[in-house]
Amino acid sequence: MRKTKVTFDNEKLHVSCELMRALAHPLRLKILEFIDKNDCIHVNKIYNTLKLEQSITSQHLRILRLAGVVDANRDGKYIHYSINYDIVERAKRAVSRYLGK
């Protein structure tokens, strides 16, 4: 049996894990779909329209923001969210390459 040296870039691995974790939750995917339909939308509209608790919505948006999936911009008392399509597309390509598609 042949031994192969396996090395990982821990930083890239951590970032990739956080990104996949952010995208792997059904409620976060629902939030992303809603943001995608509206281009840019404030948090109040997200939780009111999707009938979610404000705190739950904020927690999920925080995870998406930290993973780089959404961008947040403050306008007065509102925070507007938009999707970082570059990150989403890179994740999609990486998963497709992994699955051989």
mmCIF file with all atom_site columns, C-alpha atoms in Angstrom:
data_model
loop_
_atom_site.group_PDB
_atom_site.id
_atom_site.type_symbol
_atom_site.label_atom_id
_atom_site.label_alt_id
_atom_site.label_comp_id
_atom_site.label_asym_id
_atom_site.label_entity_id
_atom_site.label_seq_id
_atom_site.pdbx_PDB_ins_code
_atom_site.Cartn_x
_atom_site.Cartn_y
_atom_site.Cartn_z
_atom_site.occupancy
_atom_site.B_iso_or_equiv
_atom_site.pdbx_formal_charge
_atom_site.auth_seq_id
_atom_site.auth_comp_id
_atom_site.auth_asym_id
_atom_site.auth_atom_id
_atom_site.pdbx_PDB_model_num
ATOM 1   C CA . MET A 1 1   ? 0.000   0.000  0.000   1.00 0.00 ? 1   MET A CA 1
ATOM 2   C CA . ARG A 1 2   ? 1.354   3.375  -0.988  1.00 0.00 ? 2   ARG A CA 1
ATOM 3   C CA . LYS A 1 3   ? 1.445   6.193  1.529   1.00 0.00 ? 3   LYS A CA 1
ATOM 4   C CA . THR A 1 4   ? 0.509   9.624  0.316   1.00 0.00 ? 4   THR A CA 1
ATOM 5   C CA . LYS A 1 5   ? 1.458   12.748 2.168   1.00 0.00 ? 5   LYS A CA 1
ATOM 6   C CA . VAL A 1 6   ? -1.660  14.766 2.892   1.00 0.00 ? 6   VAL A CA 1
ATOM 7   C CA . THR A 1 7   ? -1.364  18.419 3.814   1.00 0.00 ? 7   THR A CA 1
ATOM 8   C CA . PHE A 1 8   ? -4.035  21.004 4.404   1.00 0.00 ? 8   PHE A CA 1
ATOM 9   C CA . ASP A 1 9   ? -3.929  24.741 4.672   1.00 0.00 ? 9   ASP A CA 1
ATOM 10  C CA . ASN A 1 10  ? -5.659  25.067 8.052   1.00 0.00 ? 10  ASN A CA 1
ATOM 11  C CA . GLU A 1 11  ? -6.798  28.624 7.386   1.00 0.00 ? 11  GLU A CA 1
ATOM 12  C CA . LYS A 1 12  ? -8.423  27.725 4.058   1.00 0.00 ? 12  LYS A CA 1
ATOM 13  C CA . LEU A 1 13  ? -9.934  24.611 5.579   1.00 0.00 ? 13  LEU A CA 1
ATOM 14  C CA . HIS A 1 14  ? -11.474 26.627 8.425   1.00 0.00 ? 14  HIS A CA 1
ATOM 15  C CA . VAL A 1 15  ? -12.914 29.218 6.014   1.00 0.00 ? 15  VAL A CA 1
ATOM 16  C CA . SER A 1 16  ? -14.308 26.466 3.786   1.00 0.00 ? 16  SER A CA 1
ATOM 17  C CA . CYS A 1 17  ? -15.907 24.704 6.750   1.00 0.00 ? 17  CYS A CA 1
ATOM 18  C CA . GLU A 1 18  ? -17.583 27.899 7.949   1.00 0.00 ? 18  GLU A CA 1
ATOM 19  C CA . LEU A 1 19  ? -18.853 28.635 4.450   1.00 0.00 ? 19  LEU A CA 1
ATOM 20  C CA . MET A 1 20  ? -20.318 25.148 3.996   1.00 0.00 ? 20  MET A CA 1
ATOM 21  C CA . ARG A 1 21  ? -21.821 25.238 7.495   1.00 0.00 ? 21  ARG A CA 1
ATOM 22  C CA . ALA A 1 22  ? -23.474 28.567 6.685   1.00 0.00 ? 22  ALA A CA 1
ATOM 23  C CA . LEU A 1 23  ? -24.929 27.224 3.443   1.00 0.00 ? 23  LEU A CA 1
ATOM 24  C CA . ALA A 1 24  ? -26.025 23.858 4.840   1.00 0.00 ? 24  ALA A CA 1
ATOM 25  C CA . HIS A 1 25  ? -28.928 25.086 6.993   1.00 0.00 ? 25  HIS A CA 1
ATOM 26  C CA . PRO A 1 26  ? -32.477 25.025 5.539   1.00 0.00 ? 26  PRO A CA 1
ATOM 27  C CA . LEU A 1 27  ? -33.570 28.261 7.226   1.00 0.00 ? 27  LEU A CA 1
ATOM 28  C CA . ARG A 1 28  ? -30.459 30.106 6.070   1.00 0.00 ? 28  ARG A CA 1
ATOM 29  C CA . LEU A 1 29  ? -31.134 28.881 2.524   1.00 0.00 ? 29  LEU A CA 1
ATOM 30  C CA . LYS A 1 30  ? -34.695 30.202 2.824   1.00 0.00 ? 30  LYS A CA 1
ATOM 31  C CA . ILE A 1 31  ? -33.345 33.577 3.982   1.00 0.00 ? 31  ILE A CA 1
ATOM 32  C CA . LEU A 1 32  ? -30.859 33.624 1.076   1.00 0.00 ? 32  LEU A CA 1
ATOM 33  C CA . GLU A 1 33  ? -33.604 32.855 -1.436  1.00 0.00 ? 33  GLU A CA 1
ATOM 34  C CA . PHE A 1 34  ? -35.668 35.734 -0.038  1.00 0.00 ? 34  PHE A CA 1
ATOM 35  C CA . ILE A 1 35  ? -32.725 38.145 -0.216  1.00 0.00 ? 35  ILE A CA 1
ATOM 36  C CA . ASP A 1 36  ? -32.007 36.967 -3.773  1.00 0.00 ? 36  ASP A CA 1
ATOM 37  C CA . LYS A 1 37  ? -35.577 37.755 -4.857  1.00 0.00 ? 37  LYS A CA 1
ATOM 38  C CA . ASN A 1 38  ? -35.289 41.278 -3.431  1.00 0.00 ? 38  ASN A CA 1
ATOM 39  C CA . ASP A 1 39  ? -31.644 42.112 -4.323  1.00 0.00 ? 39  ASP A CA 1
ATOM 40  C CA . CYS A 1 40  ? -31.100 44.153 -1.152  1.00 0.00 ? 40  CYS A CA 1
ATOM 41  C CA . ILE A 1 41  ? -33.457 44.164 1.809   1.00 0.00 ? 41  ILE A CA 1
ATOM 42  C CA . HIS A 1 42  ? -33.499 45.249 5.436   1.00 0.00 ? 42  HIS A CA 1
ATOM 43  C CA . VAL A 1 43  ? -33.651 42.795 8.306   1.00 0.00 ? 43  VAL A CA 1
ATOM 44  C CA . ASN A 1 44  ? -37.130 43.833 9.477   1.00 0.00 ? 44  ASN A CA 1
ATOM 45  C CA . LYS A 1 45  ? -38.615 42.929 6.105   1.00 0.00 ? 45  LYS A CA 1
ATOM 46  C CA . ILE A 1 46  ? -36.853 39.558 6.209   1.00 0.00 ? 46  ILE A CA 1
ATOM 47  C CA . TYR A 1 47  ? -38.198 38.403 9.555   1.00 0.00 ? 47  TYR A CA 1
ATOM 48  C CA . ASN A 1 48  ? -41.655 39.938 9.077   1.00 0.00 ? 48  ASN A CA 1
ATOM 49  C CA . THR A 1 49  ? -42.190 38.418 5.638   1.00 0.00 ? 49  THR A CA 1
ATOM 50  C CA . LEU A 1 50  ? -40.768 35.006 6.528   1.00 0.00 ? 50  LEU A CA 1
ATOM 51  C CA . LYS A 1 51  ? -42.621 35.062 9.874   1.00 0.00 ? 51  LYS A CA 1
ATOM 52  C CA . LEU A 1 52  ? -39.489 34.452 11.922  1.00 0.00 ? 52  LEU A CA 1
ATOM 53  C CA . GLU A 1 53  ? -38.443 35.755 15.300  1.00 0.00 ? 53  GLU A CA 1
ATOM 54  C CA . GLN A 1 54  ? -36.142 38.768 15.067  1.00 0.00 ? 54  GLN A CA 1
ATOM 55  C CA . SER A 1 55  ? -33.472 37.150 17.250  1.00 0.00 ? 55  SER A CA 1
ATOM 56  C CA . ILE A 1 56  ? -33.424 33.930 15.207  1.00 0.00 ? 56  ILE A CA 1
ATOM 57  C CA . THR A 1 57  ? -33.201 35.890 11.959  1.00 0.00 ? 57  THR A CA 1
ATOM 58  C CA . SER A 1 58  ? -30.342 37.994 13.314  1.00 0.00 ? 58  SER A CA 1
ATOM 59  C CA . GLN A 1 59  ? -28.437 34.894 14.459  1.00 0.00 ? 59  GLN A CA 1
ATOM 60  C CA . HIS A 1 60  ? -28.712 33.282 11.034  1.00 0.00 ? 60  HIS A CA 1
ATOM 61  C CA . LEU A 1 61  ? -27.773 36.494 9.238   1.00 0.00 ? 61  LEU A CA 1
ATOM 62  C CA . ARG A 1 62  ? -24.742 36.811 11.522  1.00 0.00 ? 62  ARG A CA 1
ATOM 63  C CA . ILE A 1 63  ? -23.543 33.340 10.484  1.00 0.00 ? 63  ILE A CA 1
ATOM 64  C CA . LEU A 1 64  ? -24.086 34.174 6.818   1.00 0.00 ? 64  LEU A CA 1
ATOM 65  C CA . ARG A 1 65  ? -22.286 37.515 7.235   1.00 0.00 ? 65  ARG A CA 1
ATOM 66  C CA . LEU A 1 66  ? -19.285 35.981 9.035   1.00 0.00 ? 66  LEU A CA 1
ATOM 67  C CA . ALA A 1 67  ? -18.993 33.363 6.285   1.00 0.00 ? 67  ALA A CA 1
ATOM 68  C CA . GLY A 1 68  ? -18.995 36.151 3.692   1.00 0.00 ? 68  GLY A CA 1
ATOM 69  C CA . VAL A 1 69  ? -22.200 34.945 2.034   1.00 0.00 ? 69  VAL A CA 1
ATOM 70  C CA . VAL A 1 70  ? -24.092 38.187 2.659   1.00 0.00 ? 70  VAL A CA 1
ATOM 71  C CA . ASP A 1 71  ? -22.995 41.800 2.863   1.00 0.00 ? 71  ASP A CA 1
ATOM 72  C CA . ALA A 1 72  ? -24.538 44.119 5.447   1.00 0.00 ? 72  ALA A CA 1
ATOM 73  C CA . ASN A 1 73  ? -24.826 47.882 4.984   1.00 0.00 ? 73  ASN A CA 1
ATOM 74  C CA . ARG A 1 74  ? -26.244 50.212 7.606   1.00 0.00 ? 74  ARG A CA 1
ATOM 75  C CA . ASP A 1 75  ? -28.643 52.945 6.525   1.00 0.00 ? 75  ASP A CA 1
ATOM 76  C CA . GLY A 1 76  ? -29.768 54.833 9.609   1.00 0.00 ? 76  GLY A CA 1
ATOM 77  C CA . LYS A 1 77  ? -31.403 52.351 11.937  1.00 0.00 ? 77  LYS A CA 1
ATOM 78  C CA . TYR A 1 78  ? -31.780 49.684 9.245   1.00 0.00 ? 78  TYR A CA 1
ATOM 79  C CA . ILE A 1 79  ? -29.240 47.133 8.128   1.00 0.00 ? 79  ILE A CA 1
ATOM 80  C CA . HIS A 1 80  ? -29.678 46.127 4.496   1.00 0.00 ? 80  HIS A CA 1
ATOM 81  C CA . TYR A 1 81  ? -28.502 42.698 3.384   1.00 0.00 ? 81  TYR A CA 1
ATOM 82  C CA . SER A 1 82  ? -27.417 41.592 -0.059  1.00 0.00 ? 82  SER A CA 1
ATOM 83  C CA . ILE A 1 83  ? -25.866 38.385 -1.327  1.00 0.00 ? 83  ILE A CA 1
ATOM 84  C CA . ASN A 1 84  ? -22.167 38.173 -2.110  1.00 0.00 ? 84  ASN A CA 1
ATOM 85  C CA . TYR A 1 85  ? -22.637 36.259 -5.354  1.00 0.00 ? 85  TYR A CA 1
ATOM 86  C CA . ASP A 1 86  ? -18.883 35.797 -5.875  1.00 0.00 ? 86  ASP A CA 1
ATOM 87  C CA . ILE A 1 87  ? -18.607 33.736 -2.687  1.00 0.00 ? 87  ILE A CA 1
ATOM 88  C CA . VAL A 1 88  ? -21.735 31.713 -3.463  1.00 0.00 ? 88  VAL A CA 1
ATOM 89  C CA . GLU A 1 89  ? -20.505 30.966 -6.988  1.00 0.00 ? 89  GLU A CA 1
ATOM 90  C CA . ARG A 1 90  ? -17.058 29.906 -5.723  1.00 0.00 ? 90  ARG A CA 1
ATOM 91  C CA . ALA A 1 91  ? -18.689 27.550 -3.210  1.00 0.00 ? 91  ALA A CA 1
ATOM 92  C CA . LYS A 1 92  ? -20.925 26.125 -5.933  1.00 0.00 ? 92  LYS A CA 1
ATOM 93  C CA . ARG A 1 93  ? -17.946 25.489 -8.235  1.00 0.00 ? 93  ARG A CA 1
ATOM 94  C CA . ALA A 1 94  ? -15.934 23.870 -5.423  1.00 0.00 ? 94  ALA A CA 1
ATOM 95  C CA . VAL A 1 95  ? -18.775 21.494 -4.551  1.00 0.00 ? 95  VAL A CA 1
ATOM 96  C CA . SER A 1 96  ? -19.309 20.664 -8.225  1.00 0.00 ? 96  SER A CA 1
ATOM 97  C CA . ARG A 1 97  ? -15.593 19.903 -8.670  1.00 0.00 ? 97  ARG A CA 1
ATOM 98  C CA . TYR A 1 98  ? -15.634 17.725 -5.558  1.00 0.00 ? 98  TYR A CA 1
ATOM 99  C CA . LEU A 1 99  ? -18.648 15.779 -6.822  1.00 0.00 ? 99  LEU A CA 1
ATOM 100 C CA . GLY A 1 100 ? -17.120 15.523 -10.280 1.00 0.00 ? 100 GLY A CA 1
ATOM 101 C CA . LYS A 1 101 ? -19.917 17.416 -12.026 1.00 0.00 ? 101 LYS A CA 1
#
